[in-house]
mmCIF file of C-alpha atoms in Angstrom:
data_model
loop_
_atom_site.group_PDB
_atom_site.id
_atom_site.type_symbol
_atom_site.label_atom_id
_atom_site.label_comp_id
_atom_site.label_asym_id
_atom_site.label_seq_id
_atom_site.Cartn_x
_atom_site.Cartn_y
_atom_site.Cartn_z
ATOM 1 C CA MET A 1 24.503 -17.830 -33.292
ATOM 2 C CA ASN A 2 26.571 -14.715 -33.804
ATOM 3 C CA PRO A 3 28.578 -14.328 -30.522
ATOM 4 C CA LEU A 4 28.221 -10.549 -30.620
ATOM 5 C CA PHE A 5 24.439 -10.825 -31.014
ATOM 6 C CA ALA A 6 24.320 -13.243 -28.078
ATOM 7 C CA ALA A 7 26.420 -10.946 -25.891
ATOM 8 C CA LEU A 8 24.309 -7.875 -26.699
ATOM 9 C CA SER A 9 21.111 -9.842 -26.099
ATOM 10 C CA ASP A 10 22.366 -10.881 -22.670
ATOM 11 C CA MET A 11 23.164 -7.275 -21.787
ATOM 12 C CA ALA A 12 19.673 -6.141 -22.749
ATOM 13 C CA GLU A 13 17.821 -8.896 -20.887
ATOM 14 C CA ARG A 14 15.969 -7.709 -17.789
ATOM 15 C CA PRO A 15 17.207 -9.630 -14.726
ATOM 16 C CA ALA A 16 15.037 -10.497 -11.768
ATOM 17 C CA PRO A 17 15.251 -7.879 -9.002
ATOM 18 C CA TYR A 18 18.508 -8.249 -7.099
ATOM 19 C CA ALA A 19 19.440 -11.385 -9.043
ATOM 20 C CA ARG A 20 23.017 -10.141 -8.952
ATOM 21 C CA VAL A 21 24.520 -7.670 -6.474
ATOM 22 C CA THR A 22 27.967 -6.217 -7.216
ATOM 23 C CA THR A 23 28.248 -3.407 -4.674
ATOM 24 C CA ALA A 24 31.503 -4.655 -3.160
ATOM 25 C CA ASP A 25 33.108 -4.897 -6.619
ATOM 26 C CA LEU A 26 32.413 -1.242 -7.223
ATOM 27 C CA TRP A 27 34.150 -0.059 -4.056
ATOM 28 C CA THR A 28 37.088 -2.465 -3.960
ATOM 29 C CA ASP A 29 38.311 -2.274 -7.563
ATOM 30 C CA GLY A 30 41.625 -0.397 -7.541
ATOM 31 C CA HIS A 31 40.924 1.915 -10.483
ATOM 32 C CA ILE A 32 37.263 2.573 -9.700
ATOM 33 C CA SER A 33 37.946 3.248 -6.025
ATOM 34 C CA GLU A 34 40.583 5.790 -7.052
ATOM 35 C CA ARG A 35 38.069 7.580 -9.268
ATOM 36 C CA MET A 36 35.485 7.386 -6.478
ATOM 37 C CA LEU A 37 37.897 8.987 -4.022
ATOM 38 C CA ALA A 38 38.559 11.816 -6.471
ATOM 39 C CA ASN A 39 34.797 12.397 -6.724
ATOM 40 C CA HIS A 40 34.468 12.315 -2.931
ATOM 41 C CA LEU A 41 37.078 15.024 -2.568
ATOM 42 C CA ALA A 42 35.985 17.301 -5.435
ATOM 43 C CA PRO A 43 34.212 20.152 -3.603
ATOM 44 C CA GLU A 44 31.821 21.019 -6.454
ATOM 45 C CA VAL A 45 30.855 17.456 -7.469
ATOM 46 C CA ASP A 46 27.652 15.681 -6.396
ATOM 47 C CA ALA A 47 28.754 12.121 -7.092
ATOM 48 C CA ALA A 48 30.283 9.813 -4.488
ATOM 49 C CA SER A 49 29.637 12.581 -1.929
ATOM 50 C CA HIS A 50 27.609 15.753 -1.810
ATOM 51 C CA ARG A 51 29.268 19.071 -2.538
ATOM 52 C CA ALA A 52 31.469 20.393 0.247
ATOM 53 C CA GLU A 53 29.012 23.217 0.962
ATOM 54 C CA PHE A 54 26.217 20.688 1.536
ATOM 55 C CA VAL A 55 28.414 18.501 3.748
ATOM 56 C CA ASP A 56 29.254 21.559 5.871
ATOM 57 C CA ARG A 57 25.584 22.401 6.345
ATOM 58 C CA ALA A 58 24.628 18.793 7.040
ATOM 59 C CA ALA A 59 27.348 18.349 9.663
ATOM 60 C CA ASP A 60 26.395 21.641 11.322
ATOM 61 C CA TRP A 61 22.747 20.555 11.453
ATOM 62 C CA MET A 62 23.677 17.183 12.972
ATOM 63 C CA VAL A 63 25.749 18.879 15.663
ATOM 64 C CA GLY A 64 22.958 21.278 16.595
ATOM 65 C CA HIS A 65 19.990 18.948 16.180
ATOM 66 C CA PHE A 66 21.460 16.038 18.130
ATOM 67 C CA GLY A 67 23.472 18.117 20.583
ATOM 68 C CA LEU A 68 26.777 16.591 19.566
ATOM 69 C CA GLY A 69 29.934 17.630 21.360
ATOM 70 C CA SER A 70 32.300 16.469 24.058
ATOM 71 C CA GLY A 71 31.213 13.033 25.267
ATOM 72 C CA SER A 72 29.079 12.279 22.200
ATOM 73 C CA ARG A 73 29.821 9.178 20.132
ATOM 74 C CA VAL A 74 28.972 8.998 16.435
ATOM 75 C CA ALA A 75 29.366 6.216 13.850
ATOM 76 C CA ASP A 76 29.301 6.846 10.096
ATOM 77 C CA LEU A 77 28.574 3.672 8.095
ATOM 78 C CA GLY A 78 29.989 4.005 4.596
ATOM 79 C CA CYS A 79 32.161 6.915 5.725
ATOM 80 C CA GLY A 80 34.231 7.269 2.543
ATOM 81 C CA PRO A 81 37.182 9.613 3.084
ATOM 82 C CA GLY A 82 35.827 10.872 6.413
ATOM 83 C CA LEU A 83 34.055 14.026 5.282
ATOM 84 C CA TYR A 84 31.522 13.722 8.118
ATOM 85 C CA THR A 85 33.681 12.034 10.755
ATOM 86 C CA ALA A 86 36.234 14.844 10.485
ATOM 87 C CA ARG A 87 33.629 17.579 10.749
ATOM 88 C CA LEU A 88 31.826 15.955 13.676
ATOM 89 C CA ALA A 89 35.116 15.321 15.483
ATOM 90 C CA ARG A 90 36.064 18.977 15.005
ATOM 91 C CA ALA A 91 32.833 19.799 16.851
ATOM 92 C CA GLY A 92 34.020 17.703 19.803
ATOM 93 C CA ALA A 93 32.351 14.347 19.158
ATOM 94 C CA SER A 94 34.206 11.037 19.158
ATOM 95 C CA ALA A 95 33.684 9.636 15.650
ATOM 96 C CA LEU A 96 34.025 6.207 14.078
ATOM 97 C CA GLY A 97 33.887 5.637 10.334
ATOM 98 C CA VAL A 98 33.513 2.278 8.591
ATOM 99 C CA ASP A 99 33.989 1.732 4.865
ATOM 100 C CA ILE A 100 34.943 -1.102 2.543
ATOM 101 C CA ALA A 101 37.060 1.134 0.284
ATOM 102 C CA SER A 102 40.648 1.026 1.586
ATOM 103 C CA ARG A 103 41.757 4.144 -0.320
ATOM 104 C CA SER A 104 39.034 6.218 1.278
ATOM 105 C CA VAL A 105 39.732 4.867 4.761
ATOM 106 C CA GLU A 106 43.445 5.628 4.392
ATOM 107 C CA HIS A 107 42.600 9.201 3.406
ATOM 108 C CA ALA A 108 40.238 9.597 6.364
ATOM 109 C CA GLU A 109 42.845 8.263 8.777
ATOM 110 C CA GLY A 110 45.447 10.631 7.344
ATOM 111 C CA VAL A 111 43.224 13.660 7.945
ATOM 112 C CA ALA A 112 42.447 12.540 11.489
ATOM 113 C CA ARG A 113 46.132 12.037 12.322
ATOM 114 C CA GLU A 114 47.187 15.326 10.756
ATOM 115 C CA GLU A 115 44.593 17.314 12.715
ATOM 116 C CA GLY A 116 44.734 15.249 15.901
ATOM 117 C CA LEU A 117 41.029 14.498 15.711
ATOM 118 C CA ASP A 118 39.142 12.044 17.901
ATOM 119 C CA ALA A 119 38.154 10.027 14.846
ATOM 120 C CA ARG A 120 39.110 6.541 13.782
ATOM 121 C CA HIS A 121 38.244 4.573 10.684
ATOM 122 C CA LEU A 122 37.875 0.857 10.039
ATOM 123 C CA CYS A 123 38.246 -0.765 6.622
ATOM 124 C CA GLY A 124 35.632 -3.478 6.288
ATOM 125 C CA ASP A 125 32.014 -4.392 5.634
ATOM 126 C CA TYR A 126 29.754 -2.489 8.006
ATOM 127 C CA LEU A 127 27.157 -5.255 7.642
ATOM 128 C CA ALA A 128 29.538 -7.434 9.650
ATOM 129 C CA LEU A 129 30.273 -4.766 12.291
ATOM 130 C CA ASP A 130 30.220 -6.168 15.820
ATOM 131 C CA LEU A 131 31.866 -3.842 18.324
ATOM 132 C CA ASP A 132 31.586 -3.650 22.082
ATOM 133 C CA GLU A 133 30.638 0.007 21.701
ATOM 134 C CA ARG A 134 27.446 2.049 21.616
ATOM 135 C CA PHE A 135 26.819 5.299 19.777
ATOM 136 C CA ASP A 136 24.502 8.227 20.354
ATOM 137 C CA LEU A 137 24.089 8.704 16.612
ATOM 138 C CA VAL A 138 24.634 6.393 13.659
ATOM 139 C CA VAL A 139 24.572 8.035 10.229
ATOM 140 C CA MET A 140 24.466 6.754 6.660
ATOM 141 C CA VAL A 141 24.668 9.357 3.924
ATOM 142 C CA MET A 142 24.310 9.760 0.149
ATOM 143 C CA ARG A 143 21.313 7.391 0.061
ATOM 144 C CA ASP A 144 23.486 4.302 0.540
ATOM 145 C CA TYR A 145 20.533 2.595 2.223
ATOM 146 C CA CYS A 146 18.733 2.384 -1.122
ATOM 147 C CA ALA A 147 21.658 0.752 -2.922
ATOM 148 C CA MET A 148 21.438 -2.401 -0.807
ATOM 149 C CA ALA A 149 19.460 -5.559 -1.473
ATOM 150 C CA PRO A 150 16.426 -6.012 0.823
ATOM 151 C CA TRP A 151 18.112 -8.702 2.906
ATOM 152 C CA ASP A 152 21.156 -6.486 3.397
ATOM 153 C CA ARG A 153 18.964 -3.620 4.562
ATOM 154 C CA VAL A 154 17.586 -5.969 7.224
ATOM 155 C CA ARG A 155 21.158 -6.873 8.239
ATOM 156 C CA LEU A 156 22.082 -3.191 8.351
ATOM 157 C CA LEU A 157 19.213 -2.311 10.671
ATOM 158 C CA GLY A 158 20.268 -5.142 12.963
ATOM 159 C CA VAL A 159 23.817 -3.753 13.064
ATOM 160 C CA VAL A 160 22.537 -0.253 13.800
ATOM 161 C CA ARG A 161 20.224 -1.476 16.549
ATOM 162 C CA ARG A 162 23.047 -3.409 18.264
ATOM 163 C CA HIS A 163 25.317 -0.368 18.262
ATOM 164 C CA LEU A 164 22.904 2.355 19.383
ATOM 165 C CA ALA A 165 23.113 3.657 22.927
ATOM 166 C CA ASP A 166 19.921 4.118 24.927
ATOM 167 C CA GLY A 167 18.123 7.059 23.371
ATOM 168 C CA GLY A 168 20.338 6.916 20.278
ATOM 169 C CA ALA A 169 19.170 7.670 16.741
ATOM 170 C CA PHE A 170 19.826 6.486 13.207
ATOM 171 C CA LEU A 171 19.965 9.288 10.621
ATOM 172 C CA PHE A 172 19.976 8.403 6.921
ATOM 173 C CA ASP A 173 18.666 9.606 3.579
ATOM 174 C CA VAL A 174 16.844 7.697 0.851
ATOM 175 C CA ASP A 175 15.764 8.001 -2.763
ATOM 176 C CA ALA A 176 12.107 8.982 -3.029
ATOM 177 C CA GLU A 177 9.497 7.654 -5.454
ATOM 178 C CA PRO A 178 9.325 10.810 -7.599
ATOM 179 C CA GLY A 179 12.871 9.929 -8.689
ATOM 180 C CA LEU A 180 11.692 6.617 -10.114
ATOM 181 C CA ASP A 181 8.761 8.285 -11.848
ATOM 182 C CA LEU A 182 11.196 10.485 -13.788
ATOM 183 C CA LEU A 183 13.518 7.622 -14.737
ATOM 184 C CA ARG A 184 13.392 6.330 -18.311
ATOM 185 C CA GLU A 185 14.462 2.898 -19.467
ATOM 186 C CA GLY A 186 17.038 2.791 -22.231
ATOM 187 C CA ALA A 187 20.544 1.910 -23.306
ATOM 188 C CA VAL A 188 23.724 3.898 -23.835
ATOM 189 C CA TYR A 189 26.956 2.837 -25.527
ATOM 190 C CA ALA A 190 30.251 4.712 -25.648
ATOM 191 C CA PRO A 191 33.945 3.897 -25.906
ATOM 192 C CA ASP A 192 35.395 4.507 -22.431
ATOM 193 C CA LEU A 193 31.891 5.221 -21.110
ATOM 194 C CA MET A 194 31.835 7.895 -18.383
ATOM 195 C CA GLY A 195 35.271 9.195 -19.293
ATOM 196 C CA GLY A 196 37.316 6.137 -18.386
ATOM 197 C CA PHE A 197 35.639 5.682 -15.003
ATOM 198 C CA TRP A 198 35.338 1.896 -15.280
ATOM 199 C CA SER A 199 38.880 0.903 -16.273
ATOM 200 C CA GLU A 200 42.348 2.348 -16.746
ATOM 201 C CA ARG A 201 42.556 0.404 -20.009
ATOM 202 C CA PRO A 202 40.557 1.148 -23.197
ATOM 203 C CA TYR A 203 37.076 -0.365 -23.058
ATOM 204 C CA HIS A 204 33.648 -0.375 -24.632
ATOM 205 C CA GLY A 205 30.969 0.583 -22.129
ATOM 206 C CA PHE A 206 27.274 -0.313 -22.207
ATOM 207 C CA GLN A 207 24.676 1.003 -19.755
ATOM 208 C CA HIS A 208 21.174 -0.492 -19.628
ATOM 209 C CA THR A 209 18.570 1.094 -17.349
ATOM 210 C CA PHE A 210 15.577 -0.934 -16.122
ATOM 211 C CA ARG A 211 12.548 -0.007 -14.011
ATOM 212 C CA TYR A 212 10.673 -2.408 -11.726
ATOM 213 C CA GLU A 213 7.318 -0.813 -11.058
ATOM 214 C CA GLU A 214 5.912 -3.261 -8.523
ATOM 215 C CA GLU A 215 9.098 -3.354 -6.438
ATOM 216 C CA ARG A 216 9.739 0.412 -6.869
ATOM 217 C CA VAL A 217 13.299 -0.346 -7.877
ATOM 218 C CA SER A 218 15.631 0.641 -10.717
ATOM 219 C CA LEU A 219 18.757 -0.977 -12.101
ATOM 220 C CA ASP A 220 21.665 0.479 -14.028
ATOM 221 C CA ARG A 221 23.616 -2.410 -15.518
ATOM 222 C CA TYR A 222 27.107 -1.542 -16.770
ATOM 223 C CA ASP A 223 28.977 -3.939 -19.062
ATOM 224 C CA VAL A 224 32.645 -3.012 -19.385
ATOM 225 C CA VAL A 225 34.301 -4.816 -22.293
ATOM 226 C CA THR A 226 38.112 -4.810 -22.539
ATOM 227 C CA GLU A 227 40.395 -6.909 -24.697
ATOM 228 C CA ASP A 228 40.708 -9.349 -21.776
ATOM 229 C CA GLY A 229 37.019 -9.892 -21.081
ATOM 230 C CA THR A 230 33.831 -8.321 -19.718
ATOM 231 C CA ARG A 231 32.993 -7.076 -16.239
ATOM 232 C CA VAL A 232 29.409 -6.413 -15.187
ATOM 233 C CA PHE A 233 28.254 -4.017 -12.480
ATOM 234 C CA HIS A 234 24.663 -3.863 -11.205
ATOM 235 C CA ASN A 235 23.639 -0.660 -9.424
ATOM 236 C CA TRP A 236 20.242 -1.145 -7.770
ATOM 237 C CA VAL A 237 18.177 1.675 -6.230
ATOM 238 C CA ARG A 238 15.059 1.256 -4.067
ATOM 239 C CA TYR A 239 12.702 4.254 -4.020
ATOM 240 C CA PHE A 240 10.593 4.941 -0.911
ATOM 241 C CA THR A 241 7.756 7.042 0.389
ATOM 242 C CA PRO A 242 7.653 7.860 4.108
ATOM 243 C CA ASP A 243 4.910 5.227 4.476
ATOM 244 C CA THR A 244 6.761 2.410 2.703
ATOM 245 C CA LEU A 245 9.946 3.221 4.587
ATOM 246 C CA THR A 246 8.046 3.265 7.894
ATOM 247 C CA ALA A 247 6.685 -0.211 7.138
ATOM 248 C CA GLU A 248 10.140 -1.538 6.299
ATOM 249 C CA LEU A 249 11.696 -0.048 9.424
ATOM 250 C CA ALA A 250 8.932 -1.467 11.614
ATOM 251 C CA GLY A 251 9.897 -4.969 10.527
ATOM 252 C CA SER A 252 13.298 -4.441 12.156
ATOM 253 C CA GLY A 253 12.020 -2.700 15.264
ATOM 254 C CA PHE A 254 12.537 0.937 14.260
ATOM 255 C CA THR A 255 10.192 3.910 14.179
ATOM 256 C CA PRO A 256 10.905 7.074 12.155
ATOM 257 C CA ASP A 257 10.566 9.963 14.589
ATOM 258 C CA GLU A 258 11.297 12.684 12.031
ATOM 259 C CA VAL A 259 11.161 13.136 8.260
ATOM 260 C CA HIS A 260 13.222 15.898 6.632
ATOM 261 C CA GLY A 261 13.904 16.971 3.099
ATOM 262 C CA ASP A 262 17.563 16.042 3.326
ATOM 263 C CA LEU A 263 20.457 15.681 5.764
ATOM 264 C CA THR A 264 20.576 19.430 6.422
ATOM 265 C CA GLY A 265 17.171 19.275 8.137
ATOM 266 C CA ALA A 266 15.391 21.012 5.248
ATOM 267 C CA PRO A 267 11.572 20.738 5.170
ATOM 268 C CA TYR A 268 10.204 17.553 3.625
ATOM 269 C CA ASP A 269 8.940 17.991 0.060
ATOM 270 C CA PRO A 270 6.755 15.112 -1.237
ATOM 271 C CA ALA A 271 7.687 16.043 -4.811
ATOM 272 C CA SER A 272 11.421 15.746 -4.190
ATOM 273 C CA GLY A 273 13.562 12.832 -5.264
ATOM 274 C CA GLN A 274 14.929 12.263 -1.760
ATOM 275 C CA PHE A 275 14.227 12.643 1.939
ATOM 276 C CA ALA A 276 15.966 11.938 5.235
ATOM 277 C CA VAL A 277 14.745 10.133 8.336
ATOM 278 C CA VAL A 278 15.641 10.047 12.021
ATOM 279 C CA ALA A 279 14.731 6.562 13.258
ATOM 280 C CA ARG A 280 14.882 5.092 16.744
ATOM 281 C CA PRO A 281 14.355 1.585 18.135
ATOM 282 C CA SER A 282 10.662 1.049 18.835
ATOM 283 C CA ARG A 283 10.976 -1.846 21.238
#
């Protein structure tokens, strides 16, 4: 068989849902993490983080809605370069950020030291977090919840539950089902796909998009072919409704107290591609 035909056939084959999870590879690769950090810090880019204007409004809403200030303790899981931990610490809260991307954590720590903020940042997997600390608010932003495999979402909720203080809340946003309804399956090829995002060396990039109707999941598979070999990245997204998310949370002992349109506290819109939830332990 023609090796090129075999390779292209493999790329186009639909895998079973979550058959391969490569999230850690995305955030720990030296080149990709550098590009991610640049996207985080670009004030007008909605990529790794929301635009700076949105982050400002979201942080202000968190401070007011949850009464954050002196004596409050907040944890940001998947904190990136500390966009939220810095803002919440400036409002008087004691903030902890956890992220697997060392470049982002180093940036966050640098900002905290420079400004003398009550914010610290740990480099590591938040799914393994086990601290002798409790927080009034745990946040997860940019719909990171939906990028995890189902078993990792269960692990995450266990971590959050263990680290919440009495009366504490978990605030996070998710991709909503209208986003899946608009998604189209297909394939894209380009030399240096996405402007060199995937490698500092020349490469051929292939993106295949798959929909999984029953599971309400999508996959973007990226095959990055350099002269040395091929790397594959699987980006999974789970799409929820408030009802399906409520059912999932209940399995881990959480109840959503509030549903908002996004992390700024905007009104919930059923036609939108996202929504945010405030969840609390139910037992």
